[in-house]
mmCIF file with all atom_site columns, C-alpha atoms in Angstrom:
data_model
loop_
_atom_site.group_PDB
_atom_site.id
_atom_site.type_symbol
_atom_site.label_atom_id
_atom_site.label_alt_id
_atom_site.label_comp_id
_atom_site.label_asym_id
_atom_site.label_entity_id
_atom_site.label_seq_id
_atom_site.pdbx_PDB_ins_code
_atom_site.Cartn_x
_atom_site.Cartn_y
_atom_site.Cartn_z
_atom_site.occupancy
_atom_site.B_iso_or_equiv
_atom_site.pdbx_formal_charge
_atom_site.auth_seq_id
_atom_site.auth_comp_id
_atom_site.auth_asym_id
_atom_site.auth_atom_id
_atom_site.pdbx_PDB_model_num
ATOM 1   C CA . MET A 1 1   ? 0.000   0.000   0.000   1.00 0.00 ? 60  MET A CA 1
ATOM 2   C CA . MET A 1 2   ? 1.333   3.396   -0.955  1.00 0.00 ? 61  MET A CA 1
ATOM 3   C CA . ALA A 1 3   ? 1.494   5.991   1.810   1.00 0.00 ? 62  ALA A CA 1
ATOM 4   C CA . THR A 1 4   ? -0.167  9.374   1.397   1.00 0.00 ? 63  THR A CA 1
ATOM 5   C CA . TRP A 1 5   ? 1.816   12.101  3.101   1.00 0.00 ? 64  TRP A CA 1
ATOM 6   C CA . TYR A 1 6   ? 0.292   15.380  4.249   1.00 0.00 ? 65  TYR A CA 1
ATOM 7   C CA . GLU A 1 7   ? 2.277   18.548  4.947   1.00 0.00 ? 66  GLU A CA 1
ATOM 8   C CA . CYS A 1 8   ? 0.862   20.212  8.040   1.00 0.00 ? 67  CYS A CA 1
ATOM 9   C CA . LYS A 1 9   ? 1.830   23.777  8.897   1.00 0.00 ? 68  LYS A CA 1
ATOM 10  C CA . VAL A 1 10  ? 1.520   24.370  12.637  1.00 0.00 ? 69  VAL A CA 1
ATOM 11  C CA . LYS A 1 11  ? 1.711   27.825  14.242  1.00 0.00 ? 70  LYS A CA 1
ATOM 12  C CA . TYR A 1 12  ? 2.516   28.371  17.900  1.00 0.00 ? 71  TYR A CA 1
ATOM 13  C CA . ARG A 1 13  ? 4.432   30.653  20.260  1.00 0.00 ? 72  ARG A CA 1
ATOM 14  C CA . LYS A 1 14  ? 8.039   29.651  20.704  1.00 0.00 ? 73  LYS A CA 1
ATOM 15  C CA . THR A 1 15  ? 10.568  31.036  23.171  1.00 0.00 ? 74  THR A CA 1
ATOM 16  C CA . ASP A 1 16  ? 13.906  31.879  21.552  1.00 0.00 ? 75  ASP A CA 1
ATOM 17  C CA . GLU A 1 17  ? 17.405  31.926  23.124  1.00 0.00 ? 76  GLU A CA 1
ATOM 18  C CA . THR A 1 18  ? 16.914  35.457  24.493  1.00 0.00 ? 77  THR A CA 1
ATOM 19  C CA . GLY A 1 19  ? 13.658  34.532  26.256  1.00 0.00 ? 78  GLY A CA 1
ATOM 20  C CA . ASN A 1 20  ? 11.403  36.396  23.824  1.00 0.00 ? 79  ASN A CA 1
ATOM 21  C CA . GLN A 1 21  ? 8.273   34.698  22.575  1.00 0.00 ? 80  GLN A CA 1
ATOM 22  C CA . LYS A 1 22  ? 7.381   34.838  18.905  1.00 0.00 ? 81  LYS A CA 1
ATOM 23  C CA . MET A 1 23  ? 4.914   33.104  16.614  1.00 0.00 ? 82  MET A CA 1
ATOM 24  C CA . VAL A 1 24  ? 6.504   30.451  14.399  1.00 0.00 ? 83  VAL A CA 1
ATOM 25  C CA . GLY A 1 25  ? 5.097   28.336  11.629  1.00 0.00 ? 84  GLY A CA 1
ATOM 26  C CA . GLU A 1 26  ? 6.685   24.925  11.240  1.00 0.00 ? 85  GLU A CA 1
ATOM 27  C CA . ILE A 1 27  ? 5.978   22.177  8.738   1.00 0.00 ? 86  ILE A CA 1
ATOM 28  C CA . TYR A 1 28  ? 5.523   18.548  9.728   1.00 0.00 ? 87  TYR A CA 1
ATOM 29  C CA . LEU A 1 29  ? 4.817   15.536  7.548   1.00 0.00 ? 88  LEU A CA 1
ATOM 30  C CA . VAL A 1 30  ? 2.098   13.067  8.570   1.00 0.00 ? 89  VAL A CA 1
ATOM 31  C CA . ASP A 1 31  ? 1.135   9.749   6.996   1.00 0.00 ? 90  ASP A CA 1
ATOM 32  C CA . ALA A 1 32  ? -2.680  9.581   6.884   1.00 0.00 ? 91  ALA A CA 1
ATOM 33  C CA . ILE A 1 33  ? -5.654  8.342   4.893   1.00 0.00 ? 92  ILE A CA 1
ATOM 34  C CA . SER A 1 34  ? -7.476  11.679  4.618   1.00 0.00 ? 93  SER A CA 1
ATOM 35  C CA . PHE A 1 35  ? -7.209  15.376  5.469   1.00 0.00 ? 94  PHE A CA 1
ATOM 36  C CA . THR A 1 36  ? -9.409  14.780  8.509   1.00 0.00 ? 95  THR A CA 1
ATOM 37  C CA . GLU A 1 37  ? -7.161  12.044  9.818   1.00 0.00 ? 96  GLU A CA 1
ATOM 38  C CA . ALA A 1 38  ? -4.061  14.157  9.073   1.00 0.00 ? 97  ALA A CA 1
ATOM 39  C CA . GLU A 1 39  ? -5.524  16.961  11.194  1.00 0.00 ? 98  GLU A CA 1
ATOM 40  C CA . SER A 1 40  ? -6.329  14.566  14.006  1.00 0.00 ? 99  SER A CA 1
ATOM 41  C CA . ARG A 1 41  ? -2.871  12.966  13.898  1.00 0.00 ? 100 ARG A CA 1
ATOM 42  C CA . ILE A 1 42  ? -0.961  16.279  13.840  1.00 0.00 ? 101 ILE A CA 1
ATOM 43  C CA . ASN A 1 43  ? -3.036  17.471  16.810  1.00 0.00 ? 102 ASN A CA 1
ATOM 44  C CA . GLU A 1 44  ? -2.128  14.289  18.672  1.00 0.00 ? 103 GLU A CA 1
ATOM 45  C CA . GLU A 1 45  ? 1.588   14.509  17.781  1.00 0.00 ? 104 GLU A CA 1
ATOM 46  C CA . MET A 1 46  ? 1.926   18.231  18.586  1.00 0.00 ? 105 MET A CA 1
ATOM 47  C CA . LYS A 1 47  ? 0.394   17.845  22.065  1.00 0.00 ? 106 LYS A CA 1
ATOM 48  C CA . ALA A 1 48  ? 3.547   15.932  23.022  1.00 0.00 ? 107 ALA A CA 1
ATOM 49  C CA . TYR A 1 49  ? 5.862   18.734  21.807  1.00 0.00 ? 108 TYR A CA 1
ATOM 50  C CA . VAL A 1 50  ? 3.977   21.973  22.452  1.00 0.00 ? 109 VAL A CA 1
ATOM 51  C CA . SER A 1 51  ? 2.693   22.780  25.921  1.00 0.00 ? 110 SER A CA 1
ATOM 52  C CA . GLU A 1 52  ? 0.818   25.910  24.887  1.00 0.00 ? 111 GLU A CA 1
ATOM 53  C CA . GLU A 1 53  ? -1.918  26.532  22.382  1.00 0.00 ? 112 GLU A CA 1
ATOM 54  C CA . PHE A 1 54  ? -1.166  25.855  18.706  1.00 0.00 ? 113 PHE A CA 1
ATOM 55  C CA . LYS A 1 55  ? -3.034  26.300  15.443  1.00 0.00 ? 114 LYS A CA 1
ATOM 56  C CA . ILE A 1 56  ? -3.008  24.177  12.311  1.00 0.00 ? 115 ILE A CA 1
ATOM 57  C CA . ALA A 1 57  ? -2.648  26.789  9.593   1.00 0.00 ? 116 ALA A CA 1
ATOM 58  C CA . ASN A 1 58  ? -2.572  24.560  6.523   1.00 0.00 ? 117 ASN A CA 1
ATOM 59  C CA . ILE A 1 59  ? -2.728  20.939  5.419   1.00 0.00 ? 118 ILE A CA 1
ATOM 60  C CA . LYS A 1 60  ? -1.874  19.820  1.898   1.00 0.00 ? 119 LYS A CA 1
ATOM 61  C CA . VAL A 1 61  ? -0.953  16.606  0.145   1.00 0.00 ? 120 VAL A CA 1
ATOM 62  C CA . ALA A 1 62  ? 2.817   16.324  -0.198  1.00 0.00 ? 121 ALA A CA 1
ATOM 63  C CA . ASN A 1 63  ? 4.282   15.144  -3.489  1.00 0.00 ? 122 ASN A CA 1
ATOM 64  C CA . TYR A 1 64  ? 6.899   12.780  -2.053  1.00 0.00 ? 123 TYR A CA 1
ATOM 65  C CA . ALA A 1 65  ? 7.120   9.354   -3.662  1.00 0.00 ? 124 ALA A CA 1
ATOM 66  C CA . GLU A 1 66  ? 9.211   7.982   -0.803  1.00 0.00 ? 125 GLU A CA 1
ATOM 67  C CA . ILE A 1 67  ? 10.501  9.032   2.629   1.00 0.00 ? 126 ILE A CA 1
ATOM 68  C CA . HIS A 1 68  ? 13.961  7.830   3.697   1.00 0.00 ? 127 HIS A CA 1
ATOM 69  C CA . PRO A 1 69  ? 15.089  8.457   7.288   1.00 0.00 ? 128 PRO A CA 1
ATOM 70  C CA . PHE A 1 70  ? 18.758  7.900   8.131   1.00 0.00 ? 129 PHE A CA 1
ATOM 71  C CA . GLU A 1 71  ? 20.347  7.584   11.558  1.00 0.00 ? 130 GLU A CA 1
ATOM 72  C CA . ASN A 1 72  ? 22.482  10.410  12.958  1.00 0.00 ? 131 ASN A CA 1
ATOM 73  C CA . ALA A 1 73  ? 20.896  12.975  10.633  1.00 0.00 ? 132 ALA A CA 1
ATOM 74  C CA . ASP A 1 74  ? 18.844  15.944  11.780  1.00 0.00 ? 133 ASP A CA 1
ATOM 75  C CA . ARG A 1 75  ? 17.549  17.696  8.643   1.00 0.00 ? 134 ARG A CA 1
ATOM 76  C CA . TRP A 1 76  ? 15.307  16.699  5.748   1.00 0.00 ? 135 TRP A CA 1
ATOM 77  C CA . PHE A 1 77  ? 16.212  17.266  2.098   1.00 0.00 ? 136 PHE A CA 1
ATOM 78  C CA . LYS A 1 78  ? 14.012  17.102  -0.989  1.00 0.00 ? 137 LYS A CA 1
ATOM 79  C CA . SER A 1 79  ? 15.701  15.107  -3.753  1.00 0.00 ? 138 SER A CA 1
ATOM 80  C CA . LYS A 1 80  ? 14.401  15.426  -7.303  1.00 0.00 ? 139 LYS A CA 1
ATOM 81  C CA . ILE A 1 81  ? 14.990  12.233  -9.246  1.00 0.00 ? 140 ILE A CA 1
ATOM 82  C CA . SER A 1 82  ? 14.515  12.043  -13.001 1.00 0.00 ? 141 SER A CA 1
ATOM 83  C CA . LEU A 1 83  ? 13.860  8.549   -14.277 1.00 0.00 ? 142 LEU A CA 1
ATOM 84  C CA . LEU A 1 84  ? 14.964  8.157   -17.870 1.00 0.00 ? 143 LEU A CA 1
ATOM 85  C CA . ALA A 1 85  ? 13.015  5.925   -20.252 1.00 0.00 ? 144 ALA A CA 1
ATOM 86  C CA . TYR A 1 86  ? 13.335  5.372   -23.982 1.00 0.00 ? 145 TYR A CA 1
ATOM 87  C CA . ASP A 1 87  ? 10.040  5.611   -25.864 1.00 0.00 ? 146 ASP A CA 1
ATOM 88  C CA . GLU A 1 88  ? 10.326  3.099   -28.711 1.00 0.00 ? 147 GLU A CA 1
ATOM 89  C CA . GLU A 1 89  ? 7.358   4.506   -30.654 1.00 0.00 ? 148 GLU A CA 1
ATOM 90  C CA . SER A 1 90  ? 8.616   8.081   -30.884 1.00 0.00 ? 149 SER A CA 1
ATOM 91  C CA . GLY A 1 91  ? 12.303  7.224   -30.593 1.00 0.00 ? 150 GLY A CA 1
ATOM 92  C CA . LYS A 1 92  ? 12.767  9.853   -27.898 1.00 0.00 ? 151 LYS A CA 1
ATOM 93  C CA . GLU A 1 93  ? 14.000  9.759   -24.347 1.00 0.00 ? 152 GLU A CA 1
ATOM 94  C CA . ARG A 1 94  ? 11.399  10.618  -21.701 1.00 0.00 ? 153 ARG A CA 1
ATOM 95  C CA . LYS A 1 95  ? 11.982  11.906  -18.198 1.00 0.00 ? 154 LYS A CA 1
ATOM 96  C CA . THR A 1 96  ? 9.639   11.246  -15.321 1.00 0.00 ? 155 THR A CA 1
ATOM 97  C CA . ASN A 1 97  ? 10.321  13.233  -12.168 1.00 0.00 ? 156 ASN A CA 1
ATOM 98  C CA . MET A 1 98  ? 9.649   12.105  -8.617  1.00 0.00 ? 157 MET A CA 1
ATOM 99  C CA . TYR A 1 99  ? 10.655  13.469  -5.243  1.00 0.00 ? 158 TYR A CA 1
ATOM 100 C CA . PHE A 1 100 ? 12.191  11.727  -2.240  1.00 0.00 ? 159 PHE A CA 1
ATOM 101 C CA . LEU A 1 101 ? 12.450  13.191  1.244   1.00 0.00 ? 160 LEU A CA 1
ATOM 102 C CA . VAL A 1 102 ? 15.846  12.114  2.551   1.00 0.00 ? 161 VAL A CA 1
ATOM 103 C CA . GLN A 1 103 ? 17.290  12.706  5.996   1.00 0.00 ? 162 GLN A CA 1
ATOM 104 C CA . ALA A 1 104 ? 20.885  13.990  6.120   1.00 0.00 ? 163 ALA A CA 1
ATOM 105 C CA . ASN A 1 105 ? 23.162  16.554  7.772   1.00 0.00 ? 164 ASN A CA 1
ATOM 106 C CA . ASP A 1 106 ? 24.155  18.438  4.596   1.00 0.00 ? 165 ASP A CA 1
ATOM 107 C CA . VAL A 1 107 ? 23.542  18.472  0.835   1.00 0.00 ? 166 VAL A CA 1
ATOM 108 C CA . LYS A 1 108 ? 26.446  16.134  0.020   1.00 0.00 ? 167 LYS A CA 1
ATOM 109 C CA . GLU A 1 109 ? 25.201  13.567  2.523   1.00 0.00 ? 168 GLU A CA 1
ATOM 110 C CA . ALA A 1 110 ? 21.674  13.978  1.128   1.00 0.00 ? 169 ALA A CA 1
ATOM 111 C CA . TYR A 1 111 ? 23.055  13.222  -2.355  1.00 0.00 ? 170 TYR A CA 1
ATOM 112 C CA . ASP A 1 112 ? 24.904  10.153  -1.051  1.00 0.00 ? 171 ASP A CA 1
ATOM 113 C CA . ASN A 1 113 ? 21.786  8.958   0.803   1.00 0.00 ? 172 ASN A CA 1
ATOM 114 C CA . THR A 1 114 ? 19.672  9.444   -2.333  1.00 0.00 ? 173 THR A CA 1
ATOM 115 C CA . VAL A 1 115 ? 22.141  7.396   -4.395  1.00 0.00 ? 174 VAL A CA 1
ATOM 116 C CA . HIS A 1 116 ? 22.057  4.734   -1.658  1.00 0.00 ? 175 HIS A CA 1
ATOM 117 C CA . THR A 1 117 ? 18.225  4.546   -1.811  1.00 0.00 ? 176 THR A CA 1
ATOM 118 C CA . MET A 1 118 ? 18.357  4.230   -5.608  1.00 0.00 ? 177 MET A CA 1
ATOM 119 C CA . LYS A 1 119 ? 20.747  1.247   -5.488  1.00 0.00 ? 178 LYS A CA 1
ATOM 120 C CA . GLY A 1 120 ? 19.235  -1.702  -7.276  1.00 0.00 ? 179 GLY A CA 1
ATOM 121 C CA . THR A 1 121 ? 17.181  0.486   -9.589  1.00 0.00 ? 180 THR A CA 1
ATOM 122 C CA . MET A 1 122 ? 17.064  -1.171  -12.986 1.00 0.00 ? 181 MET A CA 1
ATOM 123 C CA . GLY A 1 123 ? 16.548  1.959   -15.081 1.00 0.00 ? 182 GLY A CA 1
ATOM 124 C CA . ASP A 1 124 ? 18.664  5.015   -15.692 1.00 0.00 ? 183 ASP A CA 1
ATOM 125 C CA . TYR A 1 125 ? 18.135  8.037   -13.498 1.00 0.00 ? 184 TYR A CA 1
ATOM 126 C CA . SER A 1 126 ? 19.679  11.376  -12.658 1.00 0.00 ? 185 SER A CA 1
ATOM 127 C CA . ILE A 1 127 ? 19.496  13.608  -9.594  1.00 0.00 ? 186 ILE A CA 1
ATOM 128 C CA . PRO A 1 128 ? 19.084  17.139  -10.976 1.00 0.00 ? 187 PRO A CA 1
ATOM 129 C CA . ALA A 1 129 ? 18.298  18.878  -7.674  1.00 0.00 ? 188 ALA A CA 1
ATOM 130 C CA . ILE A 1 130 ? 18.585  18.518  -3.927  1.00 0.00 ? 189 ILE A CA 1
ATOM 131 C CA . SER A 1 131 ? 17.422  21.249  -1.582  1.00 0.00 ? 190 SER A CA 1
ATOM 132 C CA . GLU A 1 132 ? 16.873  21.548  2.124   1.00 0.00 ? 191 GLU A CA 1
ATOM 133 C CA . SER A 1 133 ? 13.232  21.023  3.007   1.00 0.00 ? 192 SER A CA 1
ATOM 134 C CA . ALA A 1 134 ? 11.193  23.073  5.455   1.00 0.00 ? 193 ALA A CA 1
ATOM 135 C CA . VAL A 1 135 ? 9.909   19.821  6.988   1.00 0.00 ? 194 VAL A CA 1
ATOM 136 C CA . LEU A 1 136 ? 10.910  19.741  10.637  1.00 0.00 ? 195 LEU A CA 1
ATOM 137 C CA . ASP A 1 137 ? 9.801   16.202  11.484  1.00 0.00 ? 196 ASP A CA 1
ATOM 138 C CA . VAL A 1 138 ? 8.053   13.205  9.911   1.00 0.00 ? 197 VAL A CA 1
ATOM 139 C CA . PHE A 1 139 ? 5.359   11.164  11.639  1.00 0.00 ? 198 PHE A CA 1
ATOM 140 C CA . PRO A 1 140 ? 4.773   7.841   9.847   1.00 0.00 ? 199 PRO A CA 1
ATOM 141 C CA . TYR A 1 141 ? 1.628   5.922   10.682  1.00 0.00 ? 200 TYR A CA 1
ATOM 142 C CA . PHE A 1 142 ? 3.599   3.060   12.147  1.00 0.00 ? 201 PHE A CA 1
ATOM 143 C CA . SER A 1 143 ? 7.154   1.852   11.796  1.00 0.00 ? 202 SER A CA 1
ATOM 144 C CA . GLY A 1 144 ? 6.309   -1.838  11.788  1.00 0.00 ? 203 GLY A CA 1
ATOM 145 C CA . ASP A 1 145 ? 7.390   -2.548  15.358  1.00 0.00 ? 204 ASP A CA 1
ATOM 146 C CA . GLU A 1 146 ? 5.342   -5.250  17.042  1.00 0.00 ? 205 GLU A CA 1
ATOM 147 C CA . ASP A 1 147 ? 4.578   -3.026  20.034  1.00 0.00 ? 206 ASP A CA 1
ATOM 148 C CA . GLU A 1 148 ? 2.610   -0.691  17.764  1.00 0.00 ? 207 GLU A CA 1
ATOM 149 C CA . LEU A 1 149 ? -0.250  -3.155  17.367  1.00 0.00 ? 208 LEU A CA 1
ATOM 150 C CA . GLU A 1 150 ? -2.778  -0.565  18.625  1.00 0.00 ? 209 GLU A CA 1
ATOM 151 C CA . GLN A 1 151 ? -1.868  1.826   15.793  1.00 0.00 ? 210 GLN A CA 1
ATOM 152 C CA . VAL A 1 152 ? -2.104  -0.982  13.227  1.00 0.00 ? 211 VAL A CA 1
ATOM 153 C CA . GLU A 1 153 ? -5.565  -1.928  14.528  1.00 0.00 ? 212 GLU A CA 1
ATOM 154 C CA . ARG A 1 154 ? -6.696  1.730   14.432  1.00 0.00 ? 213 ARG A CA 1
ATOM 155 C CA . PHE A 1 155 ? -5.375  2.023   10.874  1.00 0.00 ? 214 PHE A CA 1
ATOM 156 C CA . ASN A 1 156 ? -7.232  -1.117  9.783   1.00 0.00 ? 215 ASN A CA 1
ATOM 157 C CA . ALA A 1 157 ? -10.434 0.097   11.471  1.00 0.00 ? 216 ALA A CA 1
ATOM 158 C CA . LEU A 1 158 ? -10.204 3.420   9.638   1.00 0.00 ? 217 LEU A CA 1
ATOM 159 C CA . LYS A 1 159 ? -9.478  1.699   6.355   1.00 0.00 ? 218 LYS A CA 1
ATOM 160 C CA . ALA A 1 160 ? -12.459 -0.627  6.850   1.00 0.00 ? 219 ALA A CA 1
ATOM 161 C CA . SER A 1 161 ? -14.730 2.338   7.640   1.00 0.00 ? 220 SER A CA 1
ATOM 162 C CA . LYS A 1 162 ? -14.308 3.859   4.171   1.00 0.00 ? 221 LYS A CA 1
ATOM 163 C CA . PRO A 1 163 ? -17.607 3.800   2.281   1.00 0.00 ? 222 PRO A CA 1
ATOM 164 C CA . VAL A 1 164 ? -17.948 0.771   0.043   1.00 0.00 ? 223 VAL A CA 1
ATOM 165 C CA . VAL A 1 165 ? -19.941 0.985   -3.163  1.00 0.00 ? 224 VAL A CA 1
ATOM 166 C CA . ALA A 1 166 ? -22.559 -1.737  -3.172  1.00 0.00 ? 225 ALA A CA 1
ATOM 167 C CA . GLU A 1 167 ? -22.501 -4.131  -6.075  1.00 0.00 ? 226 GLU A CA 1
ATOM 168 C CA . ILE A 1 168 ? -25.322 -3.613  -8.543  1.00 0.00 ? 227 ILE A CA 1
ATOM 169 C CA . GLU A 1 169 ? -27.406 -6.695  -9.114  1.00 0.00 ? 228 GLU A CA 1
ATOM 170 C CA . ASP A 1 170 ? -28.052 -7.393  -12.777 1.00 0.00 ? 229 ASP A CA 1
ATOM 171 C CA . HIS A 1 171 ? -31.746 -8.059  -13.507 1.00 0.00 ? 230 HIS A CA 1
ATOM 172 C CA . MET A 1 172 ? -31.486 -7.948  -17.302 1.00 0.00 ? 231 MET A CA 1
ATOM 173 C CA . GLU A 1 173 ? -32.456 -11.081 -19.143 1.00 0.00 ? 232 GLU A CA 1
ATOM 174 C CA . PHE A 1 174 ? -30.830 -12.124 -22.353 1.00 0.00 ? 233 PHE A CA 1
ATOM 175 C CA . VAL A 1 175 ? -31.984 -14.749 -24.785 1.00 0.00 ? 234 VAL A CA 1
ATOM 176 C CA . THR A 1 176 ? -29.341 -17.388 -25.441 1.00 0.00 ? 235 THR A CA 1
ATOM 177 C CA . GLU A 1 177 ? -28.698 -18.786 -28.933 1.00 0.00 ? 236 GLU A CA 1
ATOM 178 C CA . GLU A 1 178 ? -30.492 -22.041 -28.037 1.00 0.00 ? 237 GLU A CA 1
ATOM 179 C CA . GLU A 1 179 ? -33.603 -20.199 -26.857 1.00 0.00 ? 238 GLU A CA 1
ATOM 180 C CA . GLU A 1 180 ? -33.513 -18.024 -29.986 1.00 0.00 ? 239 GLU A CA 1
ATOM 181 C CA . GLU A 1 181 ? -33.479 -21.106 -32.256 1.00 0.00 ? 240 GLU A CA 1
ATOM 182 C CA . THR A 1 182 ? -36.560 -22.596 -30.571 1.00 0.00 ? 241 THR A CA 1
ATOM 183 C CA . VAL A 1 183 ? -38.559 -19.393 -30.963 1.00 0.00 ? 242 VAL A CA 1
#
């Protein structure tokens, strides 16, 4: 199942090094099924980090194909990857762009981490751009640990609660060839 990531901009008062309070807007990434769930999840996650009042200023679908965290890294970088494919009909080379969010300490490390994630890729690709992202932290739905069974159950319950389109029963009658011959 492909994850849908939502960028959530959260505004709250933050105390700086000098003791002054100022309003800041920070971006977090949340894995969710819908905008409603993304809002609920970011509220839940932010309660652990922010003791005062906060406001969710914006939620939008992020265009990341994959998220790659790496240990001992503290910043997130957006890597643009161009997949190269040869179109046999037109005889031209086509590029398809996708974006990875890669954790690293600097741009060079982000490039190295992007190359590492692309190892084993069968097709040709290039990395035309890497830039530091405004994303402060990423909250995946679950990391796969066995102790997160409650989150898995909640996810499955939400997934099961999506409206299901009822099957339409076919009441049309058709005359078969045998019946047509006897008529």
